[in-house]
Short mmCIF file of C-alpha atoms in Angstrom, two decimals:
data_model
loop_
_atom_site.label_atom_id
_atom_site.label_comp_id
_atom_site.label_asym_id
_atom_site.label_seq_id
_atom_site.Cartn_x
_atom_site.Cartn_y
_atom_site.Cartn_z
CA MET A 1 62.21 74.79 15.49
CA PRO A 2 64.03 76.94 18.15
CA ARG A 3 65.39 75.08 21.11
CA ALA A 4 63.22 77.19 23.43
CA ALA A 5 60.12 75.92 21.62
CA VAL A 6 61.16 72.32 22.23
CA TRP A 7 61.67 73.07 25.91
CA GLU A 8 58.31 74.83 26.07
CA THR A 9 56.48 71.85 24.49
CA LEU A 10 58.27 69.48 26.90
CA SER A 11 57.23 71.62 29.87
CA ARG A 12 53.57 71.11 28.96
CA PHE A 13 53.72 67.40 29.64
CA SER A 14 52.83 66.36 33.18
CA ARG A 15 54.87 63.18 32.88
CA PRO A 16 58.30 62.24 31.51
CA VAL A 17 58.15 61.52 27.77
CA THR A 18 60.20 59.80 25.09
CA VAL A 19 61.92 61.52 22.21
CA PHE A 20 59.22 60.14 19.93
CA ASP A 21 56.42 61.51 22.06
CA LEU A 22 58.03 64.92 22.01
CA ALA A 23 58.89 64.81 18.31
CA ASP A 24 55.24 63.98 17.53
CA ALA A 25 54.12 66.97 19.68
CA CYS A 26 56.63 69.28 18.01
CA HIS A 27 55.97 67.95 14.45
CA GLN A 28 59.71 67.44 14.10
CA HIS A 29 62.03 64.53 13.25
CA PRO A 30 63.13 62.64 16.33
CA ASN A 31 66.80 63.15 15.57
CA THR A 32 66.29 66.95 15.52
CA VAL A 33 64.44 66.85 18.81
CA ARG A 34 67.06 64.57 20.36
CA GLU A 35 69.79 67.11 19.57
CA HIS A 36 67.76 69.81 21.29
CA LEU A 37 67.12 67.61 24.28
CA ASP A 38 70.79 66.80 24.66
CA ALA A 39 71.54 70.53 24.76
CA LEU A 40 68.77 71.18 27.24
CA VAL A 41 70.04 68.45 29.56
CA ARG A 42 73.58 69.95 29.37
CA ALA A 43 72.14 73.37 30.24
CA GLY A 44 70.20 71.97 33.21
CA LEU A 45 66.82 72.77 31.69
CA ALA A 46 65.80 69.17 31.25
CA THR A 47 66.53 65.84 32.89
CA ARG A 48 67.03 62.41 31.33
CA ALA A 49 66.16 59.14 33.01
CA THR A 50 65.74 55.44 32.07
CA SER A 51 62.31 53.88 32.46
CA PRO A 52 61.96 50.63 34.38
CA ALA A 53 62.71 47.61 32.29
CA ARG A 54 59.74 45.76 30.89
CA GLY A 55 60.26 42.53 29.01
CA ARG A 56 62.80 42.38 26.20
CA GLY A 57 64.56 45.29 24.59
CA ARG A 58 66.26 48.32 25.97
CA PRO A 59 64.40 50.53 28.51
CA ALA A 60 63.05 53.76 27.10
CA ILE A 61 64.83 57.03 27.77
CA LEU A 62 62.52 59.59 29.30
CA TYR A 63 62.80 63.37 29.45
CA ARG A 64 61.08 66.08 31.50
CA ALA A 65 61.54 69.80 31.74
CA ASP A 66 63.19 71.47 34.66
CA HIS A 67 62.25 75.06 35.32
CA TRP A 68 65.15 77.34 36.42
CA GLU A 69 63.34 78.21 39.66
CA THR A 70 63.42 74.63 40.78
CA GLN A 71 67.17 74.49 40.71
CA ARG A 72 67.79 76.23 44.05
CA PRO A 73 65.85 76.20 47.34
CA ASP A 74 66.14 79.93 47.87
CA THR A 75 64.79 80.60 44.32
CA ARG A 76 61.95 78.17 44.89
CA GLU A 77 60.94 80.10 48.01
CA LEU A 78 61.05 83.42 46.23
CA CYS A 79 58.98 82.11 43.35
CA ALA A 80 56.43 80.62 45.76
CA LEU A 81 56.25 84.04 47.55
CA ALA A 82 55.80 85.81 44.23
CA ASP A 83 53.07 83.40 43.19
CA LEU A 84 51.25 84.01 46.53
CA LEU A 85 51.55 87.77 46.27
CA ILE A 86 50.28 87.91 42.62
CA THR A 87 47.40 85.63 43.46
CA GLN A 88 46.45 87.98 46.32
CA LEU A 89 46.75 90.91 44.00
CA GLU A 90 44.52 89.35 41.41
CA GLU A 91 41.85 88.68 44.02
CA THR A 92 41.94 92.18 45.52
CA ASP A 93 42.85 94.62 42.80
CA LEU A 94 40.14 95.77 40.34
CA ASP A 95 42.60 95.90 37.45
CA PRO A 96 45.71 93.70 38.06
CA GLN A 97 46.86 94.26 34.44
CA ASP A 98 46.93 98.02 34.94
CA TRP A 99 48.74 97.59 38.23
CA GLY A 100 51.38 95.57 36.40
CA ILE A 101 51.91 98.22 33.75
CA ARG A 102 52.23 101.02 36.38
CA ALA A 103 54.62 99.00 38.58
CA GLY A 104 56.62 97.98 35.53
CA ILE A 105 57.01 101.60 34.36
CA ARG A 106 58.44 102.55 37.76
CA ARG A 107 60.86 99.64 37.52
CA GLY A 108 61.88 100.44 34.02
CA MET A 109 62.61 104.05 34.88
CA SER A 110 64.79 102.93 37.71
CA LEU A 111 66.71 100.55 35.49
CA ALA A 112 67.26 102.99 32.58
CA GLU A 113 70.42 104.97 32.02
CA PRO A 114 69.06 108.13 30.19
CA SER A 115 72.46 109.74 29.63
CA ALA A 116 71.41 110.22 25.97
CA PRO A 117 67.74 110.82 25.08
CA GLY A 118 66.05 109.25 22.10
CA VAL A 119 64.80 106.02 20.67
CA ASN A 120 68.18 104.51 19.71
CA ALA A 121 69.61 104.95 23.16
CA ALA A 122 66.51 103.57 24.83
CA THR A 123 66.40 100.57 22.45
CA ALA A 124 70.09 99.83 23.17
CA ARG A 125 69.46 99.91 26.91
CA ALA A 126 66.32 97.77 26.58
CA ARG A 127 68.26 95.19 24.49
CA ALA A 128 71.17 95.16 26.93
CA LEU A 129 68.84 94.66 29.93
CA LEU A 130 66.90 91.86 28.19
CA THR A 131 70.23 90.12 27.36
CA GLU A 132 71.67 90.57 30.85
CA GLN A 133 68.61 89.13 32.53
CA GLY A 134 68.30 86.06 30.37
CA TYR A 135 65.51 86.85 27.86
CA SER A 136 67.71 85.95 24.90
CA PRO A 137 66.35 88.75 22.55
CA ALA A 138 66.79 88.31 18.83
CA ASP A 139 65.69 90.32 15.80
CA ALA A 140 62.66 88.77 14.08
CA PRO A 141 62.15 89.10 10.29
CA ASP A 142 59.17 91.38 10.70
CA GLY A 143 61.22 94.00 12.65
CA THR A 144 60.08 92.92 16.14
CA ILE A 145 62.31 91.61 18.91
CA ALA A 146 61.74 87.92 19.80
CA LEU A 147 62.24 87.06 23.45
CA ARG A 148 63.27 83.43 23.24
CA GLU A 149 63.69 82.79 26.94
CA CYS A 150 61.80 83.94 30.10
CA PRO A 151 63.29 83.59 33.55
CA LEU A 152 59.73 83.89 34.98
CA LEU A 153 58.08 81.53 32.47
CA SER A 154 56.24 79.26 34.92
CA ILE A 155 54.84 82.19 36.89
CA ALA A 156 54.04 84.08 33.67
CA ARG A 157 51.97 81.05 32.51
CA ARG A 158 49.96 81.10 35.77
CA HIS A 159 49.60 84.89 35.92
CA PRO A 160 50.07 86.36 32.45
CA ASP A 161 48.06 89.49 33.08
CA VAL A 162 50.31 90.65 35.89
CA VAL A 163 53.75 89.25 34.88
CA CYS A 164 53.54 90.13 31.15
CA SER A 165 52.16 93.58 32.01
CA LEU A 166 55.12 94.05 34.37
CA HIS A 167 57.49 93.22 31.46
CA ARG A 168 55.72 95.57 29.08
CA GLY A 169 55.66 98.30 31.69
CA THR A 170 59.35 97.90 32.35
CA LEU A 171 60.10 98.46 28.65
CA LEU A 172 57.76 101.47 28.66
CA GLY A 173 59.61 102.92 31.62
CA ILE A 174 62.99 102.54 29.95
CA TYR A 175 61.76 104.50 26.89
CA ARG A 176 60.10 107.19 28.95
CA ALA A 177 63.21 107.64 30.99
CA HIS A 178 65.00 108.37 27.71
CA GLY A 179 62.38 110.93 26.72
CA VAL A 180 60.37 108.80 24.33
CA ASP A 181 56.59 108.63 24.48
CA THR A 182 55.83 105.02 23.79
CA ALA A 183 52.19 104.78 24.83
CA ARG A 184 51.00 103.85 21.33
CA ALA A 185 54.23 102.49 19.83
CA MET A 186 55.31 99.88 22.35
CA LYS A 187 53.65 96.47 22.36
CA LEU A 188 54.48 93.13 23.90
CA THR A 189 52.65 90.00 22.71
CA PRO A 190 53.10 87.14 25.18
CA PHE A 191 53.55 83.62 23.71
CA ALA A 192 53.07 85.08 20.19
CA ARG A 193 54.97 82.13 18.63
CA PRO A 194 56.05 78.74 19.88
CA GLY A 195 58.93 79.37 22.26
CA CYS A 196 58.88 83.19 22.24
CA CYS A 197 57.16 86.45 22.99
CA LEU A 198 57.32 89.41 20.59
CA VAL A 199 58.12 93.06 21.34
CA GLU A 200 57.29 95.83 18.89
CA ILE A 201 59.58 98.76 19.51
CA PRO A 202 58.91 102.43 18.59
CA CYS A 203 60.62 104.09 15.58
CA ASP A 204 61.92 107.63 15.37
CA SER A 205 59.17 108.84 13.10
CA GLY A 206 56.34 107.54 15.24
CA SER A 207 57.49 108.41 18.72
CA ALA A 208 57.27 111.89 20.13
CA SER A 209 59.94 113.20 22.41
CA VAL A 210 58.64 114.26 25.83
CA GLY A 211 61.97 115.18 27.45
CA PRO A 212 63.91 112.93 29.78
CA ALA A 213 61.71 111.74 32.62
CA PRO A 214 62.94 112.06 36.23
CA ARG A 215 64.83 108.99 37.29
CA ALA A 216 63.16 106.79 39.93
CA GLY A 217 65.02 105.27 42.78
CA THR A 218 67.22 102.38 41.65
CA THR A 219 65.92 98.94 42.53
CA PRO A 220 67.92 95.89 41.59
CA GLY A 221 66.36 92.71 40.30
CA GLN A 222 64.58 91.07 37.43
CA ILE A 223 63.02 93.07 34.60
CA GLY A 224 59.60 91.99 35.75
#
């Protein structure tokens, strides 16, 4: 089981849990889960604490997930603001998912580097951006790209229509900026497998060239 899947399962608990609780939820051996938990604690993605002593025997060791946005006060404020804005959008826009796609396309076009048109160049840029911004992309056996981490995971869980559409639109924008029509070929499946989302990328034979798109104004920041 990928380490990200262990963290994702841990994050679903509303209370600190033992290795055995988590191993049962993951359907894995406790020793395997313990190794992943040790690595997550070292990475700052989980915390370890000792439960209050009760009777004889050693107190239990408890774990809980820490989301990256809780690590710094300024990041917490930005995430709270993003959550508020997305909630307002969902309440007022007739189609928040379509808004996310369109906004993401603009973002992707601004982040692309269309010095060379074509699928290969666009895919290289998409992979580099996903790696730089912490999505930990990896090739899956079925030819898709598995995104094993998500810097916006907690917000994506609360607002998947908007956040995941922003991610998909960003990838669409990168390919369009490289002159590749991806309307039918590009697909992102959120939470497709435990611990990851899947991206289906276009191939040369199935994507028509539309000529390099005009580059939008550069806007720094996350992919979504």
